[in-house]
Short mmCIF file of C-alpha atoms in Angstrom, two decimals:
data_model
loop_
_atom_site.label_atom_id
_atom_site.label_comp_id
_atom_site.label_asym_id
_atom_site.label_seq_id
_atom_site.Cartn_x
_atom_site.Cartn_y
_atom_site.Cartn_z
CA MET A 1 9.74 91.01 -1.97
CA GLY A 2 8.31 90.38 1.52
CA ARG A 3 5.23 88.20 2.07
CA LEU A 4 2.95 91.11 2.98
CA GLN A 5 4.18 93.16 0.03
CA GLY A 6 3.61 90.18 -2.25
CA ILE A 7 0.01 89.87 -1.07
CA ILE A 8 -0.54 93.60 -1.64
CA CYS A 9 0.93 93.32 -5.12
CA LEU A 10 -1.30 90.37 -6.01
CA LEU A 11 -4.41 92.13 -4.78
CA SER A 12 -3.44 95.28 -6.66
CA ILE A 13 -3.12 93.37 -9.89
CA LEU A 14 -6.45 91.64 -9.36
CA VAL A 15 -8.30 94.90 -8.90
CA LEU A 16 -6.16 96.71 -11.47
CA ILE A 17 -4.73 99.27 -9.07
CA ASN A 18 -1.54 100.91 -10.21
CA ASP A 19 0.50 100.31 -7.07
CA ALA A 20 4.16 101.25 -6.94
CA THR A 21 4.89 98.10 -4.93
CA CYS A 22 4.02 95.91 -7.91
CA SER A 23 6.49 97.24 -10.40
CA ARG A 24 7.45 94.43 -12.78
CA ASN A 25 10.70 92.64 -12.01
CA ASP A 26 11.11 94.52 -8.75
CA GLU A 27 14.54 92.94 -8.31
CA GLN A 28 15.72 94.89 -11.36
CA ARG A 29 14.94 98.34 -9.97
CA LEU A 30 16.63 100.94 -12.12
CA ARG A 31 19.24 103.10 -10.38
CA PHE A 32 22.03 105.48 -11.28
CA ASP A 33 25.57 104.13 -10.93
CA LYS A 34 26.92 104.98 -7.47
CA ASN A 35 30.48 105.46 -8.75
CA THR A 36 29.89 107.56 -11.85
CA GLY A 37 26.53 109.13 -11.04
CA GLN A 38 25.37 108.18 -14.54
CA PHE A 39 22.55 106.21 -16.11
CA ARG A 40 23.26 104.92 -19.62
CA ILE A 41 20.58 103.88 -22.13
CA LEU A 42 21.36 102.00 -25.33
CA GLN A 43 18.71 102.47 -28.04
CA VAL A 44 18.38 99.75 -30.66
CA ALA A 45 16.13 100.82 -33.54
CA ASP A 46 14.76 98.64 -36.34
CA MET A 47 16.55 95.31 -36.04
CA HIS A 48 14.15 93.76 -38.61
CA TYR A 49 15.26 90.34 -37.37
CA ALA A 50 13.91 87.34 -39.28
CA ASN A 51 15.44 83.85 -39.51
CA GLY A 52 19.02 84.20 -38.31
CA ASN A 53 21.78 83.04 -40.62
CA LYS A 54 19.22 82.23 -43.31
CA THR A 55 18.20 85.87 -43.67
CA PRO A 56 20.25 88.00 -46.07
CA CYS A 57 21.27 91.58 -45.39
CA GLU A 58 19.83 94.58 -47.20
CA ASP A 59 21.73 97.52 -48.65
CA VAL A 60 25.30 96.51 -47.83
CA LEU A 61 28.40 96.72 -49.99
CA PRO A 62 28.83 93.91 -52.57
CA GLU A 63 31.78 92.42 -50.71
CA GLN A 64 29.73 92.24 -47.48
CA PHE A 65 26.69 90.52 -48.95
CA PRO A 66 27.85 86.87 -49.23
CA THR A 67 28.52 86.49 -45.49
CA CYS A 68 26.01 88.99 -44.08
CA SER A 69 22.85 87.93 -42.23
CA ASP A 70 20.80 88.59 -39.09
CA LEU A 71 23.83 87.34 -37.18
CA ASN A 72 25.57 90.63 -38.03
CA THR A 73 22.80 92.39 -36.11
CA THR A 74 23.34 90.04 -33.17
CA LEU A 75 27.09 90.68 -33.20
CA PHE A 76 26.54 94.44 -33.33
CA ILE A 77 24.31 94.34 -30.24
CA GLU A 78 26.81 92.19 -28.38
CA ARG A 79 29.64 94.59 -29.22
CA MET A 80 27.57 97.60 -28.15
CA ILE A 81 26.68 95.99 -24.83
CA HIS A 82 30.32 95.17 -24.19
CA ALA A 83 31.51 98.66 -25.13
CA GLU A 84 28.84 100.69 -23.34
CA LYS A 85 27.78 98.51 -20.42
CA PRO A 86 24.37 100.22 -20.44
CA ASP A 87 22.06 100.33 -17.45
CA LEU A 88 19.05 99.83 -19.74
CA ILE A 89 18.61 98.65 -23.33
CA VAL A 90 15.61 100.04 -25.23
CA PHE A 91 14.33 98.45 -28.45
CA THR A 92 12.20 100.98 -30.34
CA GLY A 93 10.19 98.75 -32.65
CA ASP A 94 10.40 96.72 -35.85
CA ASN A 95 12.35 94.35 -33.67
CA ILE A 96 11.42 91.54 -36.04
CA TYR A 97 10.37 91.81 -39.67
CA GLY A 98 7.10 89.91 -39.79
CA PRO A 99 6.78 89.36 -43.57
CA ASP A 100 10.04 87.39 -43.66
CA THR A 101 9.63 85.65 -40.31
CA THR A 102 8.62 81.98 -40.39
CA ASP A 103 8.42 81.66 -36.59
CA PRO A 104 7.91 85.00 -34.79
CA VAL A 105 8.56 83.55 -31.33
CA ALA A 106 11.88 82.08 -32.43
CA SER A 107 12.75 85.34 -34.18
CA MET A 108 12.00 87.42 -31.08
CA ASN A 109 13.97 85.04 -28.88
CA ALA A 110 16.97 85.35 -31.19
CA ALA A 111 16.63 89.11 -31.66
CA PHE A 112 16.51 89.87 -27.94
CA ALA A 113 18.97 87.12 -26.94
CA PRO A 114 21.99 89.44 -26.46
CA ALA A 115 20.00 91.59 -24.03
CA VAL A 116 18.64 88.57 -22.18
CA SER A 117 22.05 86.90 -21.85
CA SER A 118 23.65 90.13 -20.65
CA ASN A 119 21.38 90.19 -17.56
CA ILE A 120 20.87 93.91 -18.22
CA PRO A 121 17.31 95.24 -17.83
CA TRP A 122 15.68 95.98 -21.16
CA ALA A 123 12.46 97.41 -22.51
CA ALA A 124 10.74 97.30 -25.89
CA VAL A 125 7.96 98.89 -27.89
CA LEU A 126 6.42 97.72 -31.16
CA GLY A 127 6.87 99.09 -34.65
CA ASN A 128 4.74 98.62 -37.74
CA HIS A 129 6.27 95.30 -38.85
CA ASP A 130 6.46 93.24 -35.64
CA GLN A 131 2.96 91.76 -36.00
CA GLU A 132 3.10 90.99 -39.74
CA SER A 133 3.74 87.27 -39.25
CA THR A 134 1.44 84.78 -37.48
CA LEU A 135 1.00 86.56 -34.12
CA SER A 136 -1.30 89.46 -33.39
CA ARG A 137 0.12 92.73 -32.11
CA GLN A 138 -1.14 91.90 -28.64
CA ASP A 139 0.43 88.43 -28.69
CA VAL A 140 3.78 89.80 -29.87
CA MET A 141 3.84 92.19 -26.91
CA LYS A 142 2.68 89.45 -24.53
CA HIS A 143 5.63 87.31 -25.55
CA ILE A 144 8.06 90.19 -25.01
CA VAL A 145 6.62 90.90 -21.56
CA GLY A 146 7.20 87.27 -20.56
CA MET A 147 10.90 87.22 -21.47
CA LYS A 148 13.73 87.26 -18.94
CA HIS A 149 15.11 90.55 -17.61
CA THR A 150 12.60 92.68 -19.47
CA LEU A 151 10.81 95.58 -17.82
CA SER A 152 8.36 95.82 -20.72
CA ARG A 153 4.66 95.84 -19.92
CA LEU A 154 1.61 95.00 -21.97
CA ASN A 155 -0.15 98.15 -20.76
CA PRO A 156 -0.45 100.16 -17.53
CA PHE A 157 -2.14 98.69 -14.45
CA GLY A 158 -5.42 100.38 -13.63
CA VAL A 159 -6.15 101.60 -17.16
CA ASP A 160 -9.18 99.85 -18.60
CA VAL A 161 -9.23 101.55 -22.00
CA ILE A 162 -6.07 102.45 -23.88
CA ASP A 163 -5.13 102.03 -27.52
CA GLY A 164 -2.25 99.79 -28.53
CA PHE A 165 0.02 97.44 -26.63
CA GLY A 166 3.20 98.43 -24.84
CA ASN A 167 2.23 101.71 -23.16
CA TYR A 168 4.03 101.98 -19.82
CA ASN A 169 6.47 104.03 -17.78
CA LEU A 170 9.60 103.26 -15.78
CA GLN A 171 11.15 105.22 -12.95
CA VAL A 172 14.90 105.51 -12.41
CA GLN A 173 15.97 106.14 -8.85
CA GLY A 174 19.16 107.78 -7.66
CA THR A 175 22.22 105.86 -6.52
CA GLU A 176 22.01 102.95 -4.11
CA GLY A 177 21.17 104.17 -0.62
CA SER A 178 19.51 107.37 -1.81
CA ASP A 179 15.83 108.26 -1.44
CA SER A 180 13.42 106.05 -3.35
CA VAL A 181 11.98 108.97 -5.33
CA SER A 182 12.48 108.82 -9.09
CA VAL A 183 15.05 111.21 -10.54
CA LEU A 184 14.50 110.22 -14.19
CA ASN A 185 11.23 109.05 -15.74
CA LEU A 186 10.88 107.02 -18.92
CA TYR A 187 7.74 106.76 -21.04
CA PHE A 188 7.14 104.05 -23.64
CA LEU A 189 4.23 104.24 -26.09
CA ASP A 190 2.77 102.23 -28.93
CA SER A 191 2.75 104.54 -31.94
CA GLY A 192 0.72 101.98 -33.89
CA ASP A 193 1.29 100.39 -37.27
CA TYR A 194 -1.10 101.62 -39.96
CA SER A 195 -4.14 103.84 -39.98
CA THR A 196 -7.41 102.03 -39.29
CA VAL A 197 -9.47 104.97 -40.58
CA SER A 198 -10.37 104.43 -44.23
CA SER A 199 -10.23 108.12 -45.10
CA ILE A 200 -6.75 108.55 -43.57
CA PRO A 201 -3.91 106.78 -45.40
CA GLY A 202 -0.50 105.84 -44.06
CA TYR A 203 0.92 105.02 -40.67
CA GLY A 204 -0.66 104.96 -37.23
CA TRP A 205 -0.37 107.57 -34.48
CA ILE A 206 -0.54 108.00 -30.72
CA LYS A 207 -4.25 108.12 -29.86
CA PRO A 208 -6.19 110.31 -27.38
CA SER A 209 -6.49 107.46 -24.85
CA GLN A 210 -2.70 107.12 -24.77
CA GLN A 211 -2.21 110.85 -24.48
CA PHE A 212 -4.67 110.96 -21.57
CA TRP A 213 -2.72 108.19 -19.81
CA PHE A 214 0.53 110.07 -20.42
CA GLN A 215 -0.90 113.32 -19.04
CA GLU A 216 -2.21 111.65 -15.90
CA THR A 217 1.02 109.75 -15.32
CA SER A 218 3.15 112.83 -15.89
CA MET A 219 1.10 114.89 -13.43
CA LYS A 220 1.34 112.20 -10.75
CA LEU A 221 5.09 111.84 -11.18
CA GLN A 222 5.67 115.59 -11.13
CA LYS A 223 3.81 115.85 -7.82
CA ASN A 224 6.54 113.68 -6.28
CA SER A 225 9.50 115.34 -7.98
CA LYS A 226 10.37 117.56 -10.93
CA ALA A 227 12.48 114.85 -12.52
CA PRO A 228 13.20 115.14 -16.25
CA ALA A 229 11.80 112.48 -18.54
CA LEU A 230 12.47 110.77 -21.86
CA ALA A 231 9.98 109.17 -24.26
CA TYR A 232 10.50 106.20 -26.58
CA PHE A 233 8.27 105.01 -29.43
CA HIS A 234 8.64 103.88 -33.04
CA ILE A 235 7.00 106.22 -35.55
CA PRO A 236 8.32 109.80 -35.57
CA LEU A 237 5.97 112.70 -34.90
CA PRO A 238 5.08 115.09 -37.75
CA GLU A 239 7.17 117.73 -35.94
CA TYR A 240 10.32 115.86 -36.99
CA SER A 241 9.77 117.64 -40.32
CA SER A 242 10.54 120.98 -38.63
CA PHE A 243 14.31 120.64 -39.05
CA ASP A 244 16.91 121.14 -41.73
CA VAL A 245 20.70 120.87 -41.76
CA SER A 246 21.00 124.24 -40.02
CA ASN A 247 19.29 123.15 -36.80
CA PHE A 248 19.97 119.48 -36.14
CA THR A 249 22.91 117.20 -35.40
CA GLY A 250 23.20 114.12 -37.61
CA VAL A 251 21.85 113.40 -41.08
CA LYS A 252 18.50 113.41 -42.86
CA GLN A 253 18.61 111.14 -45.92
CA GLU A 254 14.94 110.29 -46.39
CA GLY A 255 11.51 111.78 -45.77
CA ILE A 256 9.87 111.78 -42.35
CA GLY A 257 7.67 108.68 -42.16
CA SER A 258 5.15 110.06 -39.70
CA ALA A 259 1.39 109.64 -39.76
CA SER A 260 -0.45 111.68 -42.38
CA VAL A 261 -2.43 113.41 -39.60
CA ASN A 262 -1.14 115.22 -36.53
CA SER A 263 -2.69 113.79 -33.36
CA GLY A 264 -1.31 116.62 -31.23
CA PHE A 265 0.97 114.50 -29.08
CA PHE A 266 3.89 116.89 -29.42
CA THR A 267 1.75 119.69 -27.99
CA THR A 268 0.76 117.34 -25.17
CA LEU A 269 4.46 116.72 -24.44
CA VAL A 270 5.26 120.42 -24.43
CA GLU A 271 2.34 121.17 -22.08
CA ALA A 272 3.37 118.43 -19.65
CA GLY A 273 6.84 119.92 -19.40
CA ASP A 274 8.80 116.95 -18.08
CA VAL A 275 9.87 115.22 -21.31
CA LYS A 276 13.18 116.64 -22.51
CA ALA A 277 13.80 114.28 -25.45
CA VAL A 278 11.92 111.84 -27.68
CA PHE A 279 13.59 108.86 -29.38
CA THR A 280 12.14 107.00 -32.36
CA GLY A 281 13.19 104.75 -35.22
CA HIS A 282 11.25 103.84 -38.39
CA ASP A 283 13.25 105.97 -40.87
CA HIS A 284 16.45 103.98 -40.99
CA ILE A 285 18.78 106.39 -42.76
CA ASN A 286 17.85 109.40 -40.66
CA ASP A 287 19.81 109.70 -37.43
CA PHE A 288 19.46 113.34 -36.44
CA CYS A 289 18.51 115.14 -33.22
CA GLY A 290 16.90 118.57 -33.31
CA GLU A 291 15.38 120.73 -30.57
CA LEU A 292 11.90 122.20 -30.85
CA ASN A 293 10.08 124.08 -28.07
CA GLY A 294 12.40 122.68 -25.43
CA ILE A 295 12.19 119.05 -26.55
CA SER A 296 14.86 117.22 -28.54
CA LEU A 297 13.41 115.00 -31.27
CA CYS A 298 15.88 112.23 -32.07
CA TYR A 299 16.23 109.22 -34.32
CA GLY A 300 18.12 106.13 -33.21
CA GLY A 301 19.52 105.46 -36.67
CA GLY A 302 19.08 102.13 -38.47
CA PHE A 303 20.57 99.23 -36.51
CA GLY A 304 19.53 95.99 -38.21
CA TYR A 305 21.21 94.42 -41.22
CA HIS A 306 18.00 92.94 -42.65
CA ALA A 307 16.46 96.42 -42.62
CA TYR A 308 16.80 98.77 -45.57
CA GLY A 309 19.74 101.13 -45.28
CA LYS A 310 22.34 102.73 -47.46
CA ALA A 311 25.31 100.74 -48.72
CA GLY A 312 28.50 102.17 -47.28
CA TRP A 313 26.63 104.04 -44.54
CA SER A 314 27.28 102.10 -41.34
CA ARG A 315 24.52 100.73 -39.13
CA ARG A 316 24.41 102.61 -35.85
CA ALA A 317 23.03 102.87 -32.34
CA ARG A 318 22.22 105.80 -30.06
CA VAL A 319 23.40 106.11 -26.48
CA VAL A 320 21.89 108.48 -23.92
CA VAL A 321 23.76 109.38 -20.74
CA ALA A 322 21.94 111.09 -17.87
CA ALA A 323 24.29 112.44 -15.19
CA LEU A 324 23.61 113.44 -11.60
CA GLU A 325 24.93 116.60 -10.01
CA ASN A 326 28.10 115.95 -8.01
CA LYS A 327 27.64 117.92 -4.80
CA LEU A 328 30.46 119.56 -2.84
CA ASN A 329 30.04 117.07 0.02
CA GLY A 330 30.66 114.17 -2.36
CA SER A 331 27.05 113.03 -2.58
CA TRP A 332 24.93 112.84 -5.71
CA GLY A 333 22.06 115.24 -6.36
CA THR A 334 19.35 115.28 -9.02
CA VAL A 335 19.88 114.91 -12.78
CA GLU A 336 22.14 117.70 -14.00
CA SER A 337 22.47 116.87 -17.70
CA ILE A 338 21.29 114.56 -20.45
CA LYS A 339 23.69 113.94 -23.34
CA THR A 340 23.73 111.67 -26.35
CA TYR A 341 25.97 110.29 -29.07
CA LYS A 342 25.94 107.47 -31.57
CA ARG A 343 28.30 104.59 -32.33
CA VAL A 344 28.66 103.18 -35.83
CA ASP A 345 29.31 99.53 -36.57
CA ASP A 346 32.88 99.80 -37.78
CA GLU A 347 36.02 98.18 -36.41
CA ASP A 348 36.28 100.66 -33.54
CA LEU A 349 32.58 101.32 -32.88
CA THR A 350 33.43 104.94 -33.59
CA VAL A 351 31.62 107.57 -31.51
CA ILE A 352 29.98 110.36 -33.53
CA ASP A 353 27.73 113.37 -32.96
CA ASN A 354 28.22 114.12 -29.28
CA GLN A 355 25.35 116.37 -28.26
CA VAL A 356 23.92 117.96 -25.11
CA LEU A 357 20.16 117.48 -25.01
CA TRP A 358 19.34 119.13 -21.70
CA ILE A 359 21.04 120.88 -18.79
CA LYS A 360 19.33 121.71 -15.52
CA THR A 361 18.90 125.42 -14.97
CA PRO A 362 19.29 126.94 -11.49
#
């Protein structure tokens, strides 16, 4: 970053102006691969990391239990990074399991260590268990934001009032040497933990202040380009209940753990028009993707070994691949398709459930 640009960035932060020149970790600008024309995202849902090798696994086969711990989660991430070589790693909450965590900072450092050591950019949002140790929700997110190679943000610059911590967006540019305009936009939101309204039981939800920020951000981005977008947060929307085995890919093995009220965020997404798929966690033994009103609603599938699961049903991770149009002159165009699949934690990291989420129409 040049001296003048650095001064501009500092001033922008001081006056809380959302300036594109002050994007966090500018040296890690996200771009599509110039050889393949692809951008690959690895989603890691519900690690539930606690105290490393001292933490036992949940819901594994009897023969796995004696040697199973948080370190199995670490090994799974390392294997996925090696196999996929993602351009971005996204952690969609319940990254640590607060009730069993004696030192949340140490637990976060260990949980995110494979991403940090890989030198691959990564981003994270919070779930409903991350803050259930000795740190507040804000302090948990502050620690994440300060870690190496992360693009996570505490909240957007220039927004004085917004609920939660970890609401931000990232822009993915085309291949190296192409225009600086974003060709894929990523939204990250804090879906909360538990309801703070006494008359409303259950989990939290995405609040009006967050939806307003999303709407404003989406409108600004769409003025520059009509790039497709993806959204990542922890707690599934009530609309995830719209599907059955006839209209989704994957499995549904438990109820939808959404908030007990509908905050209308799905309608907000539909109205905005740019988000083509939403990715959540929270319900560990659901891993399906279904399409509703032009938006795919997807689970990551349970990843962590200290999280509840189903014995004999492998932990898994979701991969998203956005691909650019390959033009006749050999150059790359805008995003042509968005596809997804999962890998399960077996000997071969078997690929399952290949699925097309979106294809650009002429």
